[in-house]
mmCIF file of N, CA and C in Angstrom:
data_model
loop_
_atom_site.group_PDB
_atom_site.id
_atom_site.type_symbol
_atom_site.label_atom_id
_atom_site.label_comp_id
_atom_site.label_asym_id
_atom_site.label_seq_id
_atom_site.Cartn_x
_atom_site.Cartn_y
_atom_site.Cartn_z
ATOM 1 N N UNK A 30 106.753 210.130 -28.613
ATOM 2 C CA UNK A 30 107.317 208.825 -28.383
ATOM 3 C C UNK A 30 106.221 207.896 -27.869
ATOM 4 N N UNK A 31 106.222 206.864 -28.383
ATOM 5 C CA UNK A 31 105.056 205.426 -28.230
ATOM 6 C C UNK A 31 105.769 204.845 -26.893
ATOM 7 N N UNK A 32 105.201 205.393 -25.627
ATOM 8 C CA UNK A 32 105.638 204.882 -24.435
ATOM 9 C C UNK A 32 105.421 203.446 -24.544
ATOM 10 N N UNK A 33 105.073 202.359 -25.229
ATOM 11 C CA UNK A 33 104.508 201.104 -25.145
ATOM 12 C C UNK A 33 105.582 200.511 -25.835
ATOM 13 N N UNK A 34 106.338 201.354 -26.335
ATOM 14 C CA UNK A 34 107.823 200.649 -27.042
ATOM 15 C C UNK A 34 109.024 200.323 -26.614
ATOM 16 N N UNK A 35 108.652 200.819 -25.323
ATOM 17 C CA UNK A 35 109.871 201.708 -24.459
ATOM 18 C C UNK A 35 110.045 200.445 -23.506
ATOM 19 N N UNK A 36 111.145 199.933 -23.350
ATOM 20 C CA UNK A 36 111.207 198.935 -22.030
ATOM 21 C C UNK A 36 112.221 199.425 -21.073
ATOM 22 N N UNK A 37 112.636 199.082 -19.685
ATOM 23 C CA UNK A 37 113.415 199.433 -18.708
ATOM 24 C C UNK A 37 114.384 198.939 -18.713
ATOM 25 N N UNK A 38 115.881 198.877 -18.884
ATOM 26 C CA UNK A 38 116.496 198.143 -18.634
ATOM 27 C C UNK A 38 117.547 198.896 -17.569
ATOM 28 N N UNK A 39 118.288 198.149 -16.969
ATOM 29 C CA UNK A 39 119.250 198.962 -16.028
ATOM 30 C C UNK A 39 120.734 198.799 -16.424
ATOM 31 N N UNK A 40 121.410 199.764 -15.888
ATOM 32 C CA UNK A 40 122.739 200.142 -17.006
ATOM 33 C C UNK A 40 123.774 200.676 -15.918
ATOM 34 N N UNK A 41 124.921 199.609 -15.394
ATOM 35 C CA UNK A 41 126.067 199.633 -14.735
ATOM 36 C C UNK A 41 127.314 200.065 -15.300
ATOM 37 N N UNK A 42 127.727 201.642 -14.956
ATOM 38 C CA UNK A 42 128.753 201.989 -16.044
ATOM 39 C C UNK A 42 129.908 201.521 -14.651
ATOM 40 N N UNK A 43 130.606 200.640 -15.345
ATOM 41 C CA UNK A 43 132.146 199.945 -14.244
ATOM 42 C C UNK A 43 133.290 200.843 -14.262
ATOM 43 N N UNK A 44 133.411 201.253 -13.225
ATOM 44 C CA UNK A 44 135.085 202.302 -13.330
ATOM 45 C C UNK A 44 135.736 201.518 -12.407
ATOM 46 N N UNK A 45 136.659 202.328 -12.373
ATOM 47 C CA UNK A 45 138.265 201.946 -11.789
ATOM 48 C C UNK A 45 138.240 201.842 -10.168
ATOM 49 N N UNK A 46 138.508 200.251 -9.479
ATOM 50 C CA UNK A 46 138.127 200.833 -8.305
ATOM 51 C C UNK A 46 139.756 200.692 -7.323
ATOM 52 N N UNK A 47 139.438 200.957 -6.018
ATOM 53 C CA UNK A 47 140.653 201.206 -5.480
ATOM 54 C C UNK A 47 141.295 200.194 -4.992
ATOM 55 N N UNK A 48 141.388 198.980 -5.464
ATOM 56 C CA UNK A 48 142.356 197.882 -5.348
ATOM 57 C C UNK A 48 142.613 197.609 -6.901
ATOM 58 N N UNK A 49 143.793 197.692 -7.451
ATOM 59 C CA UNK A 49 144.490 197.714 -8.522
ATOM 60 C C UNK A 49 145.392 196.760 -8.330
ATOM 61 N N UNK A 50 145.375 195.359 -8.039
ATOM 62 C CA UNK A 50 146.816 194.522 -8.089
ATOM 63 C C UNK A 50 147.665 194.082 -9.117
ATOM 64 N N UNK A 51 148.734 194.335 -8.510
ATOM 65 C CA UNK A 51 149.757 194.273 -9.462
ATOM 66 C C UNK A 51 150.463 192.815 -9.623
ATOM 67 N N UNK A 52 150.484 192.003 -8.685
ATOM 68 C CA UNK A 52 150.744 190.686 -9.244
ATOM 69 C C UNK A 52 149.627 189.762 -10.200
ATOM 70 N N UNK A 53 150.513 189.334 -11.357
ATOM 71 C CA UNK A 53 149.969 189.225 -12.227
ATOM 72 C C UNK A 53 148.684 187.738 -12.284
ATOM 73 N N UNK A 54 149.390 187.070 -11.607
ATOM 74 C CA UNK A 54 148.327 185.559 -10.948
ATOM 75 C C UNK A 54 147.280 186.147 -10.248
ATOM 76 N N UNK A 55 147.084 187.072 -9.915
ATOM 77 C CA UNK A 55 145.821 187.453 -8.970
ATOM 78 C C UNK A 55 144.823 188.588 -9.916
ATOM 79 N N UNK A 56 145.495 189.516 -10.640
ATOM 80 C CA UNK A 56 145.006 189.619 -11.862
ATOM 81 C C UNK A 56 144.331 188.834 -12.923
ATOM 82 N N UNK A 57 144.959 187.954 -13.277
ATOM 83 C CA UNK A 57 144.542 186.997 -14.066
ATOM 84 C C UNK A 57 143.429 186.258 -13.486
ATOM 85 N N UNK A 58 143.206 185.633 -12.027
ATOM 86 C CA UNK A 58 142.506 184.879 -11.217
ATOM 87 C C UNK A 58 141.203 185.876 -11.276
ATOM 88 N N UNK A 59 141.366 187.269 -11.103
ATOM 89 C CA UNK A 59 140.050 188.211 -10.552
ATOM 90 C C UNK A 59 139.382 188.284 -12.272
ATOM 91 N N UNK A 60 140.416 188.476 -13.648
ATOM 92 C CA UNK A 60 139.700 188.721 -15.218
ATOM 93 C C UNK A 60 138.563 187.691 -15.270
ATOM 94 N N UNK A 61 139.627 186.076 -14.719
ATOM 95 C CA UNK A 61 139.162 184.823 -15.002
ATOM 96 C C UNK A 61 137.241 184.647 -14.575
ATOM 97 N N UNK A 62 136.796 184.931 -13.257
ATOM 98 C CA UNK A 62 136.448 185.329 -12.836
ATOM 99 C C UNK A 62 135.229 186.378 -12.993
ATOM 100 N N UNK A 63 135.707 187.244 -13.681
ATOM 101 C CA UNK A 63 134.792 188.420 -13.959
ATOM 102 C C UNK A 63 134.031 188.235 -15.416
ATOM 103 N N UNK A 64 134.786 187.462 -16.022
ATOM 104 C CA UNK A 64 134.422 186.866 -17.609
ATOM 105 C C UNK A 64 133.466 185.822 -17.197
ATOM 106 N N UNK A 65 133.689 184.517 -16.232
ATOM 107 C CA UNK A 65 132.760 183.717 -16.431
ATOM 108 C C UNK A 65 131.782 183.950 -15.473
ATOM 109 N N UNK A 66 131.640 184.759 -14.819
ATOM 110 C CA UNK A 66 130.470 185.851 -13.931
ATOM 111 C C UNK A 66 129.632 186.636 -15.259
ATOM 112 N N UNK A 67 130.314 187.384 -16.026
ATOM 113 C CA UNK A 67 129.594 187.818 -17.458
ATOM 114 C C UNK A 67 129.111 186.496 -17.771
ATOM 115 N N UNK A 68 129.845 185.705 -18.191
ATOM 116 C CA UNK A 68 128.665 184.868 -19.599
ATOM 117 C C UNK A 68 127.633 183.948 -18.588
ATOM 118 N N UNK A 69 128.107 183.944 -17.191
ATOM 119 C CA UNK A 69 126.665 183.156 -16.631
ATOM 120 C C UNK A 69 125.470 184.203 -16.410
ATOM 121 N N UNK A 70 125.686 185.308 -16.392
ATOM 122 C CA UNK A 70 124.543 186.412 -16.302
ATOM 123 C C UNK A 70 123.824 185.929 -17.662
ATOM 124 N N UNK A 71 125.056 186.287 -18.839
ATOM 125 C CA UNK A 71 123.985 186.161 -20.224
ATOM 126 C C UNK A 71 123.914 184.975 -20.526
ATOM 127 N N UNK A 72 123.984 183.564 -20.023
ATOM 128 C CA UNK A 72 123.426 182.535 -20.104
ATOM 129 C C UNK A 72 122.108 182.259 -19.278
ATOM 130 N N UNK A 73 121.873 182.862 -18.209
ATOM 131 C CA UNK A 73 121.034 183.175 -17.940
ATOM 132 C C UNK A 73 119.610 184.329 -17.925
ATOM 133 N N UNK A 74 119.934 184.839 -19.074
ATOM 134 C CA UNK A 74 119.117 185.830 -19.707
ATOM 135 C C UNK A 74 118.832 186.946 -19.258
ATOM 136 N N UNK A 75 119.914 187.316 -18.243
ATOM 137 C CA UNK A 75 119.617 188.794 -17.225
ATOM 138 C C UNK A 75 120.892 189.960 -17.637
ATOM 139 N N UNK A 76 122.024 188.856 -18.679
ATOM 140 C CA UNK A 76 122.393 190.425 -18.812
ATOM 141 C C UNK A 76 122.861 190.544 -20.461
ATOM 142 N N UNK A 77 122.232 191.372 -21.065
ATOM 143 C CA UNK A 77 121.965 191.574 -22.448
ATOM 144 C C UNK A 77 123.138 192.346 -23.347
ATOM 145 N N UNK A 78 124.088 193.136 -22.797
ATOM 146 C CA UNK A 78 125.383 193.278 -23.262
ATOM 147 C C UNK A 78 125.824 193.741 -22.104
ATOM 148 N N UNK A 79 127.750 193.541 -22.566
ATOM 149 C CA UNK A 79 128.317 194.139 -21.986
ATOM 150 C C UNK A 79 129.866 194.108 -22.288
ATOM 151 N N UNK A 80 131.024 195.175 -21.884
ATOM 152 C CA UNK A 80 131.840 195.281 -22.791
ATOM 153 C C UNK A 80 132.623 196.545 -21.906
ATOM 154 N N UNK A 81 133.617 196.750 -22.209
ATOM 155 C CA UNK A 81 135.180 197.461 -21.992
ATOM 156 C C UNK A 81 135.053 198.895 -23.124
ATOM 157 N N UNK A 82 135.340 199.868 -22.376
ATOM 158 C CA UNK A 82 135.775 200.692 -22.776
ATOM 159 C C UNK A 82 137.342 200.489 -23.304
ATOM 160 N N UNK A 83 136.967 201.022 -24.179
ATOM 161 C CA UNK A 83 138.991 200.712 -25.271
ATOM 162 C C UNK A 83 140.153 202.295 -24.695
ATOM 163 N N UNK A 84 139.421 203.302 -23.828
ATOM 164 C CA UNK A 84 140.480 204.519 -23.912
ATOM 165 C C UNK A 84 140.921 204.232 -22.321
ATOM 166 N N UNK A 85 140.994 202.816 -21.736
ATOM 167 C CA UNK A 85 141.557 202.848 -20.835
ATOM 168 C C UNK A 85 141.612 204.402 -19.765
ATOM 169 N N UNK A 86 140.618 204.773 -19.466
ATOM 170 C CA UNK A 86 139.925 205.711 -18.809
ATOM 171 C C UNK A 86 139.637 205.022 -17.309
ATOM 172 N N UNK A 87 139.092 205.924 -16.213
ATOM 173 C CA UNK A 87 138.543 205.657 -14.920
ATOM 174 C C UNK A 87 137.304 204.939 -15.522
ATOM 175 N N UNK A 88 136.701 205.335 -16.420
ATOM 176 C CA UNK A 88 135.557 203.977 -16.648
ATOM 177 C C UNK A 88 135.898 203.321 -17.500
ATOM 178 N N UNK A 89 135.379 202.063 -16.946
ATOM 179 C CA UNK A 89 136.010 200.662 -17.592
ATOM 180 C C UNK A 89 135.148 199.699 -18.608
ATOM 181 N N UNK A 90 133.888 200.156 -18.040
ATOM 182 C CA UNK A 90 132.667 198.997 -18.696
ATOM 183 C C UNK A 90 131.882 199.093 -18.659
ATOM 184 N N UNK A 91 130.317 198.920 -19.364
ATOM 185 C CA UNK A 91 129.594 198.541 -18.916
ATOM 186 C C UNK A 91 128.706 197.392 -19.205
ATOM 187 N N UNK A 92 127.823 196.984 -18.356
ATOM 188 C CA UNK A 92 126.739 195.716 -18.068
ATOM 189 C C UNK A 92 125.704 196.386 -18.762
ATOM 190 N N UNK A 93 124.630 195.691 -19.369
ATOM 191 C CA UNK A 93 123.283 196.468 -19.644
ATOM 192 C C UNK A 93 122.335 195.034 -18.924
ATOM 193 N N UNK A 94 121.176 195.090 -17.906
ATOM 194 C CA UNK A 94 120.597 194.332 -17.620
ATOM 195 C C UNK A 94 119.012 194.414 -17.778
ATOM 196 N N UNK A 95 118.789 192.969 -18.077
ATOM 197 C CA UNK A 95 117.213 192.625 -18.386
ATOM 198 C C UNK A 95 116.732 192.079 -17.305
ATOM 199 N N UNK A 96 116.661 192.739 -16.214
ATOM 200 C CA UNK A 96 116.085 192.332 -14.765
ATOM 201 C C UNK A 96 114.536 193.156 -14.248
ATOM 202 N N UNK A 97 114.155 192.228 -13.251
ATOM 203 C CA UNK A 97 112.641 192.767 -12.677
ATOM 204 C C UNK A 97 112.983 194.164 -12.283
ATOM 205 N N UNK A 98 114.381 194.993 -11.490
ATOM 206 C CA UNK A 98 114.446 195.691 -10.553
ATOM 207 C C UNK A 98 116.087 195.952 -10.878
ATOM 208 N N UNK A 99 115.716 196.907 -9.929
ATOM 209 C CA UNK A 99 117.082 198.031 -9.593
ATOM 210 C C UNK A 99 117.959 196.875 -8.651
ATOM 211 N N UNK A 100 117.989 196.767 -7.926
ATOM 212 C CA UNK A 100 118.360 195.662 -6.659
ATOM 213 C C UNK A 100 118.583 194.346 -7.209
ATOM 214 N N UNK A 101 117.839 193.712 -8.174
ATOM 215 C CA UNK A 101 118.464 192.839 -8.675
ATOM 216 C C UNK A 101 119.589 192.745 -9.411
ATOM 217 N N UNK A 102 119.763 193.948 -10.329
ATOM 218 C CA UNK A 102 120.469 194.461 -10.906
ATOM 219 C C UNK A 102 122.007 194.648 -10.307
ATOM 220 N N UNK A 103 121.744 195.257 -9.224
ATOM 221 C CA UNK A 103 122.878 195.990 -8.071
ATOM 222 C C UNK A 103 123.196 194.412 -7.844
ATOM 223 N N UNK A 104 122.834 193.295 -7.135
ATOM 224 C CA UNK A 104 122.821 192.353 -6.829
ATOM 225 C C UNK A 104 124.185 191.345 -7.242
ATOM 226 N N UNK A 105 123.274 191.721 -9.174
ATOM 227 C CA UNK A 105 124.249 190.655 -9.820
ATOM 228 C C UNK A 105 125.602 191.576 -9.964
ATOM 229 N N UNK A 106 125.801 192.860 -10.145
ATOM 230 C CA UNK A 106 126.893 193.702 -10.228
ATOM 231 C C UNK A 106 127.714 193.162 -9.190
ATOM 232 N N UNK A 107 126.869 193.542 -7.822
ATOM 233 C CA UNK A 107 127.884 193.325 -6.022
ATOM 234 C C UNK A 107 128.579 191.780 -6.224
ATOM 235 N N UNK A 108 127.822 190.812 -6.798
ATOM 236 C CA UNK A 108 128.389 189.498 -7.115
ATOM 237 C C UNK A 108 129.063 189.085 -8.202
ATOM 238 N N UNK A 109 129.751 190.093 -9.244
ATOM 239 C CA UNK A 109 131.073 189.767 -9.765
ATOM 240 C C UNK A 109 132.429 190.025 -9.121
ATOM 241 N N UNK A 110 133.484 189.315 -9.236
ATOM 242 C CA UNK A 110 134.817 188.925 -8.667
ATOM 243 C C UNK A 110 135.193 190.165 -9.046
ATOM 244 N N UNK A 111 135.524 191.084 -9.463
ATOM 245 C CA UNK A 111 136.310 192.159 -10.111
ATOM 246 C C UNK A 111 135.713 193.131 -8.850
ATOM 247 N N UNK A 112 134.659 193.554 -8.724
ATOM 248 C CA UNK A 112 133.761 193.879 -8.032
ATOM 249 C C UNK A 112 134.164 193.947 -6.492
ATOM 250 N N UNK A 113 134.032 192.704 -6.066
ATOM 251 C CA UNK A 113 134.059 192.098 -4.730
ATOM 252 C C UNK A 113 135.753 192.156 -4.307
ATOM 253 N N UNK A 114 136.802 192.318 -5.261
ATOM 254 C CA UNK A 114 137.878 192.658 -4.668
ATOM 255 C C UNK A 114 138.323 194.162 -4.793
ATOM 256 N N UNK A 115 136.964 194.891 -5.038
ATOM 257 C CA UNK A 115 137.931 195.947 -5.220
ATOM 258 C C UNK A 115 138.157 197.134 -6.437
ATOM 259 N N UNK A 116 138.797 195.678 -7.698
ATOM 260 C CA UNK A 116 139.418 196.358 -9.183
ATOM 261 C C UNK A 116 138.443 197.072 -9.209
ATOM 262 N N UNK A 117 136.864 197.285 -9.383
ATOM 263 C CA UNK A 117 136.034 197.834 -10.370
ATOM 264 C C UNK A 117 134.828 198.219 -9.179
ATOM 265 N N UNK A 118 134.408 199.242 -9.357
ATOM 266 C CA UNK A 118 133.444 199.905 -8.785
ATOM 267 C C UNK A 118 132.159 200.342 -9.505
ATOM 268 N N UNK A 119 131.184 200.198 -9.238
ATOM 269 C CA UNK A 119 129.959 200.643 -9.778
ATOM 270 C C UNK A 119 129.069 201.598 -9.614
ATOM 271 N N UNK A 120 128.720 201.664 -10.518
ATOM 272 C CA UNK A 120 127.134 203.139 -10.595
ATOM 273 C C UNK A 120 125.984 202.608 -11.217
ATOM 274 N N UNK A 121 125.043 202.509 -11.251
ATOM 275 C CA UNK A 121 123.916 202.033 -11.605
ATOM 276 C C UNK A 121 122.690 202.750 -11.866
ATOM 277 N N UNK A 122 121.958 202.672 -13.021
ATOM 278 C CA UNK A 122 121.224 203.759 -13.006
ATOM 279 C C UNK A 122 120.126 203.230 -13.941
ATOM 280 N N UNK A 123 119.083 203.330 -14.048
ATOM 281 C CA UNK A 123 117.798 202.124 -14.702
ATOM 282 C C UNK A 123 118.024 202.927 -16.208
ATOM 283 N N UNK A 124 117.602 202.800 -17.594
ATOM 284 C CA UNK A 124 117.619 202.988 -18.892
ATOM 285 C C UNK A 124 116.643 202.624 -20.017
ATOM 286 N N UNK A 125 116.144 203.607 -20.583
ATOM 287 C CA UNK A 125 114.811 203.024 -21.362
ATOM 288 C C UNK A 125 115.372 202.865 -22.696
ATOM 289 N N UNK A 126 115.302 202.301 -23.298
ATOM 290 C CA UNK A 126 115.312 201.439 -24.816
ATOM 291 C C UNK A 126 114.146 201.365 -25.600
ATOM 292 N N UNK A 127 114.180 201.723 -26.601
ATOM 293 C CA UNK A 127 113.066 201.068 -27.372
ATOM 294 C C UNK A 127 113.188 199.443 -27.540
ATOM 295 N N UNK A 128 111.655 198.256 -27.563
ATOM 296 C CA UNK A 128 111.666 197.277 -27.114
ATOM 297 C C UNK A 128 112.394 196.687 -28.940
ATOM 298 N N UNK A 129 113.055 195.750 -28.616
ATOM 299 C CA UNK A 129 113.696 194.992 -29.765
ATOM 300 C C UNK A 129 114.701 195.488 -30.728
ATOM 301 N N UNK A 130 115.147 196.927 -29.737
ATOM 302 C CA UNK A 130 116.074 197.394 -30.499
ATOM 303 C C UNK A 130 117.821 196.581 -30.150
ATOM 304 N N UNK A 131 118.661 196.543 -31.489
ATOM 305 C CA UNK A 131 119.503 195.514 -31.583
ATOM 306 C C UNK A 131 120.682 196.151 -31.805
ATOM 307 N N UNK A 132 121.999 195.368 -31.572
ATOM 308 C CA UNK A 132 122.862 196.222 -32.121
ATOM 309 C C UNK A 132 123.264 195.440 -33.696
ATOM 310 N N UNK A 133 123.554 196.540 -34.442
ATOM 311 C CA UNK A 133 123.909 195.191 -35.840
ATOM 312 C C UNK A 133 124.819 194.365 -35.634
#
């Protein structure tokens, strides 16, 4: 493997965390929230996909990030709404890629 191809990226798999609310306005308020927390990451060029698991499982998602660091990474995770109340809990763990690889 051409280590010079290889870039770092860091990779937040989102599970299920232990505040689950059930009224539906506060649900809706925390999605609202967690969506436009996603597209300001990737409007700002730090987070390169990310997406829902479909088997409705304890894991829920994940982030893939184009950041300097681990901590930055953790950072922008600790500062989504989904996050910060609770719904969704994180793991974090850095990930090598080959550089310019895409999804079709």
């Amino acid at each position: 493997m051409d280590m010079s191809q290889m870039k770092t990226y860091y990779m937040a798999l989102l599970k299920k965390g232990p505040y689950q609310p059930t009224d539906t306005a506060e649900v809706n308020s925390i999605q609202r929230g967690h969506m436009a927390h996603i597209r300001k990451m990737a409007a700002d060029g730090k987070l390169v996909m990310a997406g829902p698991f479909l088997d409705n499982g304890e894991l829920r998602g994940i982030f893939i990030f184009d950041v300097a660091t681990l901590e930055e990474a953790k950072a922008l995770t600790e500062a989504d709404p989904a996050v910060k109340a609770g719904k969704l809990i994180m793991e974090l763990h850095p990930w090598m890629s080959q550089r310019g690889t895409t999804l079709p």
